[in-house]
Short mmCIF file of C-alpha atoms in Angstrom, two decimals:
data_model
loop_
_atom_site.label_atom_id
_atom_site.label_comp_id
_atom_site.label_asym_id
_atom_site.label_seq_id
_atom_site.Cartn_x
_atom_site.Cartn_y
_atom_site.Cartn_z
CA MET A 1 85.16 164.49 28.33
CA LEU A 2 82.29 163.80 30.32
CA ALA A 3 85.15 165.02 33.58
CA SER A 4 85.29 168.67 32.10
CA GLY A 5 81.11 169.39 31.83
CA ASN A 6 81.64 170.88 28.80
CA HIS A 7 81.29 168.76 25.92
CA ARG A 8 77.51 165.91 25.54
CA PRO A 9 78.63 162.36 24.00
CA ASP A 10 75.92 162.28 20.79
CA LYS A 11 75.11 159.49 19.09
CA TYR A 12 78.46 159.39 16.89
CA THR A 13 80.62 159.79 20.40
CA PHE A 14 78.96 156.49 21.65
CA PRO A 15 79.40 153.87 18.75
CA PHE A 16 83.32 154.72 18.85
CA VAL A 17 83.38 154.43 23.07
CA LEU A 18 82.26 151.10 22.89
CA LYS A 19 84.18 149.38 19.95
CA ALA A 20 86.92 150.24 22.19
CA CYS A 21 85.70 148.98 25.13
CA CYS A 22 84.98 145.60 23.02
CA ASP A 23 88.50 145.43 21.47
CA LEU A 24 90.29 145.89 25.32
CA SER A 25 87.94 143.25 26.15
CA MET A 26 86.31 145.56 29.06
CA PRO A 27 82.76 145.00 28.46
CA GLU A 28 82.08 146.22 32.08
CA MET A 29 82.55 149.20 31.07
CA GLY A 30 80.44 148.81 28.01
CA VAL A 31 77.11 148.74 29.92
CA LEU A 32 77.89 151.59 32.30
CA VAL A 33 78.32 153.20 28.71
CA HIS A 34 74.83 151.54 26.94
CA GLY A 35 73.11 153.02 30.57
CA LEU A 36 74.63 156.12 30.20
CA THR A 37 72.70 156.51 26.38
CA VAL A 38 70.05 155.80 27.76
CA THR A 39 69.76 158.69 30.41
CA SER A 40 71.60 160.89 27.80
CA GLY A 41 68.42 160.43 25.98
CA VAL A 42 69.95 159.19 22.21
CA ARG A 43 68.11 157.40 20.41
CA LEU A 44 69.29 153.20 19.55
CA ASP A 45 69.46 154.30 15.68
CA THR A 46 72.38 152.03 13.58
CA PHE A 47 74.83 154.24 15.15
CA VAL A 48 74.97 153.66 18.69
CA GLY A 49 71.84 150.15 18.03
CA ASN A 50 74.88 147.75 16.58
CA PRO A 51 77.96 148.31 18.56
CA LEU A 52 75.55 147.76 21.47
CA LEU A 53 73.90 143.81 19.92
CA ALA A 54 77.78 143.35 18.85
CA MET A 55 79.39 144.01 22.57
CA TYR A 56 76.07 141.88 24.16
CA MET A 57 76.33 138.87 21.89
CA ASN A 58 80.96 139.02 22.21
CA ARG A 59 80.27 138.59 26.14
CA GLY A 60 77.54 136.00 24.78
CA GLU A 61 74.25 138.01 26.73
CA LYS A 62 71.96 136.64 24.24
CA GLU A 63 68.72 138.25 25.78
CA VAL A 64 70.32 141.34 26.29
CA ALA A 65 71.35 141.32 22.72
CA ARG A 66 67.61 140.69 21.05
CA LYS A 67 66.38 143.26 24.33
CA VAL A 68 68.28 146.12 22.38
CA PHE A 69 67.38 144.58 18.80
CA ASP A 70 64.23 145.34 19.43
CA THR A 71 63.98 148.25 21.01
CA MET A 72 65.66 149.45 18.41
CA TRP A 73 64.02 152.48 16.11
CA GLU A 74 65.59 151.74 13.59
CA ARG A 75 67.26 148.78 12.08
CA SER A 76 70.27 147.92 9.10
CA VAL A 77 70.70 144.69 7.26
CA VAL A 78 73.89 145.30 9.69
CA SER A 79 71.90 145.48 13.17
CA TRP A 80 70.25 141.58 10.92
CA ASN A 81 73.31 139.57 10.54
CA THR A 82 75.13 141.09 13.69
CA MET A 83 72.39 139.50 15.30
CA ILE A 84 72.57 136.43 12.82
CA SER A 85 75.80 136.14 13.56
CA GLY A 86 75.76 136.26 16.60
CA TYR A 87 73.55 133.61 17.52
CA CYS A 88 75.24 131.36 14.93
CA LYS A 89 78.68 131.92 17.95
CA ASN A 90 76.67 131.39 20.85
CA GLY A 91 75.46 127.98 20.06
CA CYS A 92 72.39 129.19 18.98
CA ALA A 93 71.57 128.20 15.44
CA GLU A 94 67.81 127.61 15.67
CA GLU A 95 67.26 131.43 16.92
CA ALA A 96 69.50 132.65 14.12
CA LEU A 97 67.36 131.15 11.12
CA LEU A 98 64.91 132.25 13.34
CA ILE A 99 65.90 135.99 13.22
CA PHE A 100 66.96 135.11 9.27
CA ASN A 101 63.06 133.84 8.34
CA GLU A 102 62.09 137.27 9.79
CA MET A 103 63.78 139.85 8.41
CA MET A 104 63.45 138.24 4.92
CA GLY A 105 59.71 138.40 5.93
CA GLY A 106 60.32 142.03 6.55
CA GLY A 107 61.92 142.54 3.25
CA VAL A 108 65.41 143.08 4.21
CA GLU A 109 68.01 142.95 1.49
CA PRO A 110 70.51 140.65 2.10
CA ASN A 111 74.39 141.45 0.65
CA ASP A 112 77.17 138.59 1.51
CA ALA A 113 77.17 139.01 4.65
CA THR A 114 74.32 137.66 6.08
CA VAL A 115 74.42 134.55 3.45
CA VAL A 116 78.26 133.99 5.34
CA SER A 117 76.55 134.43 8.74
CA VAL A 118 73.95 132.28 8.28
CA LEU A 119 74.67 129.51 6.06
CA PRO A 120 76.81 128.16 9.32
CA ALA A 121 72.86 127.87 10.74
CA CYS A 122 71.81 125.29 8.18
CA GLY A 123 74.72 123.08 8.52
CA HIS A 124 74.30 122.63 12.79
CA LEU A 125 71.15 122.18 11.97
CA LYS A 126 72.05 120.14 8.27
CA ASP A 127 68.55 121.98 7.29
CA LEU A 128 68.98 121.28 3.70
CA LYS A 129 65.29 122.88 2.06
CA CYS A 130 66.77 125.74 3.56
CA GLY A 131 70.59 125.81 2.80
CA ARG A 132 68.60 125.43 -0.51
CA GLN A 133 67.35 127.94 0.22
CA VAL A 134 70.33 131.29 0.55
CA HIS A 135 72.20 128.87 -2.14
CA GLN A 136 69.13 130.04 -3.83
CA LEU A 137 69.08 134.03 -3.01
CA VAL A 138 72.73 134.14 -3.91
CA GLU A 139 72.48 133.42 -7.81
CA GLU A 140 68.76 135.27 -7.51
CA ASN A 141 70.76 137.72 -6.09
CA GLY A 142 74.67 137.46 -7.91
CA LEU A 143 76.09 137.05 -4.41
CA GLY A 144 78.51 134.15 -5.57
CA SER A 145 81.21 136.18 -7.00
CA LYS A 146 83.17 136.79 -3.27
CA ILE A 147 84.98 133.47 -2.64
CA PRO A 148 83.66 133.37 1.57
CA VAL A 149 80.03 133.03 -0.20
CA ARG A 150 80.98 130.00 -2.14
CA ASN A 151 83.03 128.29 1.32
CA ALA A 152 80.30 128.79 3.41
CA LEU A 153 78.14 126.99 0.79
CA LEU A 154 80.54 123.95 0.80
CA ASP A 155 80.77 123.60 3.82
CA MET A 156 76.43 123.69 4.58
CA TYR A 157 76.65 121.21 2.25
CA VAL A 158 78.91 119.64 3.68
CA LYS A 159 77.92 119.52 7.27
CA CYS A 160 74.89 118.40 5.15
CA GLY A 161 76.12 115.37 3.89
CA ARG A 162 76.24 116.43 0.31
CA MET A 163 79.20 117.13 -1.98
CA THR A 164 77.35 115.96 -5.07
CA GLU A 165 75.72 119.33 -4.20
CA ALA A 166 79.30 120.23 -2.24
CA GLN A 167 81.75 119.44 -5.43
CA SER A 168 79.06 121.24 -7.84
CA VAL A 169 79.88 123.95 -6.14
CA PHE A 170 83.64 123.84 -6.12
CA GLU A 171 84.25 122.91 -9.84
CA ASP A 172 81.27 125.74 -10.90
CA MET A 173 83.90 128.39 -8.43
CA GLU A 174 86.59 130.31 -10.50
CA GLU A 175 89.08 131.36 -7.71
CA ARG A 176 89.50 128.54 -5.30
CA ASP A 177 91.73 129.38 -1.62
CA VAL A 178 93.10 126.99 1.58
CA VAL A 179 89.74 127.52 2.18
CA THR A 180 87.73 125.94 0.00
CA TRP A 181 89.92 122.74 -0.94
CA THR A 182 90.66 122.45 2.92
CA THR A 183 85.83 122.26 3.25
CA MET A 184 86.61 120.19 0.97
CA ILE A 185 88.78 117.41 1.48
CA ASN A 186 87.54 117.40 5.40
CA GLY A 187 84.35 117.04 3.05
CA TYR A 188 84.48 114.12 1.95
CA ILE A 189 86.94 112.16 4.74
CA LEU A 190 83.32 112.76 7.26
CA ASN A 191 80.68 111.85 4.47
CA GLY A 192 82.75 108.60 4.41
CA ASP A 193 85.69 108.60 1.13
CA PRO A 194 88.86 109.28 3.03
CA ARG A 195 90.20 108.35 -1.04
CA ARG A 196 89.22 111.17 -3.30
CA ALA A 197 90.04 113.86 -0.11
CA LEU A 198 93.21 112.21 -0.37
CA MET A 199 93.24 112.51 -4.85
CA LEU A 200 92.07 116.45 -3.94
CA CYS A 201 96.22 117.18 -2.27
CA PRO A 202 98.02 117.14 -5.91
CA LEU A 203 95.55 118.70 -7.80
CA MET A 204 95.58 121.54 -5.25
CA GLN A 205 99.29 121.98 -5.28
CA LEU A 206 98.53 122.51 -8.55
CA GLU A 207 96.59 125.40 -8.71
CA GLY A 208 99.49 126.94 -6.34
CA VAL A 209 97.36 126.80 -3.60
CA ARG A 210 99.73 126.15 -0.09
CA PRO A 211 98.24 123.30 2.70
CA ASN A 212 97.68 125.38 5.92
CA SER A 213 97.71 123.08 9.49
CA ILE A 214 93.81 122.45 9.36
CA THR A 215 94.03 120.93 5.37
CA THR A 216 97.12 118.28 6.91
CA ALA A 217 95.28 117.80 9.69
CA SER A 218 92.51 117.24 7.64
CA LEU A 219 94.90 114.16 5.14
CA LEU A 220 96.04 112.59 8.31
CA SER A 221 93.04 111.51 9.47
CA GLY A 222 91.95 110.49 5.76
CA CYS A 223 95.45 108.59 5.69
CA ALA A 224 94.37 107.14 8.89
CA ASN A 225 91.24 105.20 8.10
CA LEU A 226 93.38 103.94 4.86
CA CYS A 227 96.19 102.46 6.57
CA PHE A 228 98.02 104.60 4.26
CA LEU A 229 101.47 104.54 5.95
CA LYS A 230 103.45 105.25 3.44
CA HIS A 231 101.58 108.45 2.72
CA GLY A 232 101.37 109.81 6.30
CA LYS A 233 105.63 109.34 6.88
CA CYS A 234 105.44 111.44 3.21
CA LEU A 235 103.05 114.05 5.19
CA HIS A 236 104.40 113.83 8.53
CA GLY A 237 107.52 115.04 6.50
CA TRP A 238 106.06 117.73 4.35
CA ALA A 239 105.01 119.02 7.86
CA LEU A 240 108.58 118.80 9.40
CA ARG A 241 109.38 121.66 6.56
CA GLN A 242 106.62 123.40 6.73
CA LYS A 243 107.40 124.45 11.08
CA LEU A 244 104.21 122.42 11.13
CA GLU A 245 104.79 119.99 13.23
CA SER A 246 104.00 121.65 16.67
CA ASP A 247 100.47 123.01 15.51
CA VAL A 248 98.01 121.08 18.30
CA SER A 249 96.36 119.94 15.19
CA VAL A 250 98.99 118.05 13.55
CA GLU A 251 100.34 117.05 16.24
CA THR A 252 97.23 115.30 17.75
CA ALA A 253 96.31 113.85 13.40
CA LEU A 254 99.98 112.77 13.14
CA ILE A 255 99.90 110.43 16.71
CA ASP A 256 96.59 108.51 15.69
CA MET A 257 98.06 108.44 12.03
CA TYR A 258 100.79 106.74 13.36
CA ALA A 259 98.81 104.84 15.91
CA LYS A 260 96.35 103.30 13.15
CA CYS A 261 98.82 102.29 11.00
CA ASN A 262 99.60 99.46 14.15
CA CYS A 263 103.19 101.61 14.56
CA ILE A 264 102.53 102.48 18.33
CA ARG A 265 106.44 103.10 18.68
CA LEU A 266 105.91 105.81 15.91
CA SER A 267 102.82 107.20 17.65
CA PHE A 268 104.24 107.41 20.88
CA GLN A 269 108.31 109.66 19.74
CA VAL A 270 105.25 111.88 17.99
CA PHE A 271 103.47 112.67 21.32
CA ALA A 272 106.67 113.22 23.25
CA ARG A 273 107.82 115.89 22.01
CA THR A 274 103.94 117.45 22.84
CA SER A 275 103.56 119.92 24.97
CA ARG A 276 101.97 117.70 27.90
CA LYS A 277 99.52 120.82 28.83
CA ARG A 278 97.80 119.60 26.10
CA THR A 279 94.71 117.31 26.70
CA VAL A 280 93.88 116.83 23.21
CA PRO A 281 97.62 114.17 22.41
CA TRP A 282 97.23 112.89 25.31
CA ASN A 283 93.64 111.46 24.30
CA ALA A 284 94.53 110.40 20.67
CA ILE A 285 97.46 108.73 22.36
CA LEU A 286 95.47 106.90 25.22
CA SER A 287 93.13 105.75 22.29
CA GLY A 288 96.80 104.99 19.78
CA PHE A 289 96.76 102.50 23.05
CA ILE A 290 94.23 101.18 23.12
CA HIS A 291 93.84 100.67 18.87
CA ASN A 292 96.79 98.80 19.08
CA ARG A 293 95.46 96.01 22.76
CA LEU A 294 97.86 97.86 25.04
CA ALA A 295 95.51 98.52 27.68
CA ARG A 296 98.15 98.46 30.25
CA GLU A 297 100.15 100.70 29.00
CA ALA A 298 97.28 103.00 28.46
CA ILE A 299 96.78 103.41 32.44
CA ALA A 300 99.93 103.53 33.21
CA LEU A 301 100.01 106.61 31.11
CA PHE A 302 96.63 108.45 32.19
CA LYS A 303 98.21 108.19 35.63
CA GLU A 304 101.01 109.67 34.53
CA MET A 305 98.33 112.29 32.60
CA LEU A 306 97.27 112.44 36.40
CA LEU A 307 101.18 113.45 37.36
CA GLU A 308 101.83 115.67 35.30
CA GLY A 309 98.21 117.82 36.38
CA ALA A 310 96.88 117.48 32.58
CA HIS A 311 93.40 118.68 31.80
CA LEU A 312 90.88 115.64 31.81
CA ASP A 313 88.30 115.96 29.68
CA HIS A 314 84.38 113.58 28.86
CA ALA A 315 87.06 112.40 25.78
CA THR A 316 90.01 111.61 28.09
CA PHE A 317 87.74 108.61 29.82
CA ASN A 318 85.97 107.73 26.42
CA SER A 319 89.68 106.68 24.87
CA LEU A 320 90.79 105.13 29.13
CA LEU A 321 87.76 103.08 30.06
CA PRO A 322 88.14 100.46 27.45
CA ALA A 323 90.88 99.91 28.62
CA TYR A 324 89.36 98.43 32.12
CA ALA A 325 87.08 97.08 29.72
CA MET A 326 90.07 94.37 28.31
CA LEU A 327 91.93 93.42 31.88
CA ALA A 328 88.66 92.57 33.33
CA ASP A 329 90.26 93.99 36.37
CA LEU A 330 87.82 94.07 39.35
CA LYS A 331 89.77 96.79 42.16
CA GLN A 332 91.04 98.67 38.81
CA ALA A 333 87.47 98.97 37.50
CA LEU A 334 85.91 99.89 40.47
CA ASN A 335 89.32 102.56 41.53
CA ILE A 336 88.42 104.12 37.90
CA HIS A 337 84.19 103.94 38.71
CA CYS A 338 85.23 105.94 42.23
CA TYR A 339 87.24 108.20 40.54
CA LEU A 340 84.78 108.57 38.46
CA MET A 341 82.01 109.43 40.63
CA ARG A 342 84.68 111.63 42.97
CA SER A 343 85.05 114.31 39.32
CA GLY A 344 81.54 114.72 38.59
CA PHE A 345 83.08 112.78 35.12
CA LEU A 346 79.91 109.82 35.78
CA SER A 347 77.17 112.83 35.48
CA LYS A 348 77.97 112.94 32.03
CA VAL A 349 76.17 110.65 29.20
CA GLU A 350 78.90 109.50 26.91
CA VAL A 351 80.78 108.47 30.37
CA ALA A 352 78.41 107.05 31.57
CA THR A 353 78.10 105.34 28.01
CA GLY A 354 81.97 104.55 29.10
CA GLU A 355 81.13 102.89 31.76
CA ILE A 356 78.38 101.13 30.76
CA GLY A 357 80.56 99.17 28.60
CA LEU A 358 82.31 98.58 31.71
CA VAL A 359 80.23 96.77 33.79
CA SER A 360 79.35 94.99 30.58
CA ALA A 361 82.03 93.93 29.79
CA MET A 362 83.10 92.91 33.41
CA LEU A 363 79.68 91.25 33.82
CA LYS A 364 80.96 88.77 31.05
CA ALA A 365 84.75 88.08 33.06
CA GLU A 366 82.67 86.78 36.28
CA SER A 367 80.17 84.80 34.89
CA ARG A 368 82.91 82.97 32.91
CA LYS A 369 85.40 82.89 36.02
CA ALA A 370 81.54 81.75 37.35
CA GLU A 371 81.71 78.90 35.12
CA ASN A 372 85.17 77.34 37.44
CA HIS A 373 84.18 79.42 40.72
CA SER A 374 80.80 79.53 42.01
CA PHE A 375 82.38 82.65 44.73
CA GLY A 376 83.44 84.83 41.49
CA GLY A 377 79.41 86.42 40.49
CA SER A 378 78.55 86.16 43.94
CA THR A 379 81.52 88.15 44.92
CA PHE A 380 80.98 90.98 41.57
CA GLY A 381 77.04 90.95 42.43
CA TYR A 382 78.14 91.93 46.47
CA CYS A 383 79.57 95.27 44.88
CA LEU A 384 77.54 96.20 42.67
CA GLU A 385 75.00 96.07 45.14
CA ASN A 386 77.07 98.07 47.59
CA GLY A 387 77.58 101.67 45.08
CA TYR A 388 79.05 99.63 41.87
CA PRO A 389 76.31 100.56 39.17
#
């Protein structure tokens, strides 16, 4: 079209091209198209502006999206929703709420997509006051007829720790889907009531709603918290029949459940069937060994993890460091400390906290040795002076 020179793109052309750039993961081309809209003198109305907002938010370029938003001479509710959801997806919940308040202050009428976009920000920030205001808005504007809106309200109350209000929303729903039930199950577990969570499982199935992999993982977590091995085994069998056992969330939950029920052999059997490149199952089995006081086995497994080339993260070391504290072996403790220093993990707050626990355990062990061997404490003191924190 451009090469022929016979036709010029207009405000109706650019949105289709921008959407194609997003769908085909061609962000650089999208930026060029944006430049072309400027040089072509096309005004930033909703036709052109909204696709640009979506493109930049998908790229994580929040500041550019805000500049586009500010220069739009016309905005629709879609423009506001795109900014709110974009900020949420990019981990900027505070900015999402600011945009929402700006929207409401400007007299823009929200729709169900607005509600679904802003409630996750309320939940993330545990801003119950704002969440309740949105709930009131839903009731006043008649926006609560759709399941995604009610599910978003449930999720917000769950994350704010208000299970009574979540239960009220749940009971008022005329129709519930798997997300509804899973949110409630997960909510009870997160808020310390795993028995109530497990009681929802048969009720869910009576309504004809089939649990998915996330539901199953949540239920297994409830079994782990209560050490309900029999229930956990039943869920394991159900997951096998539904072909959910290869889902990483289910695998990890099974490993954790068996370990917390002190069946480390079964836990390891589940782990042995997982992909060796996935980090989460490795972390779960390491944590399981620690839970069962198998420190040497945990360290041996960590070395195997290194040989397999699995990706390490801060959760790996949070699971692993207690093993060195249990053994109270100075040489091994220094080895892992040096590894953490070289790999840069010691700068992570979570890992540094675990390291403090390790040092504390080592100091106690050396103190006990010092009662029988006067040189023990000085040896550890020498190590501390030479780089061990």
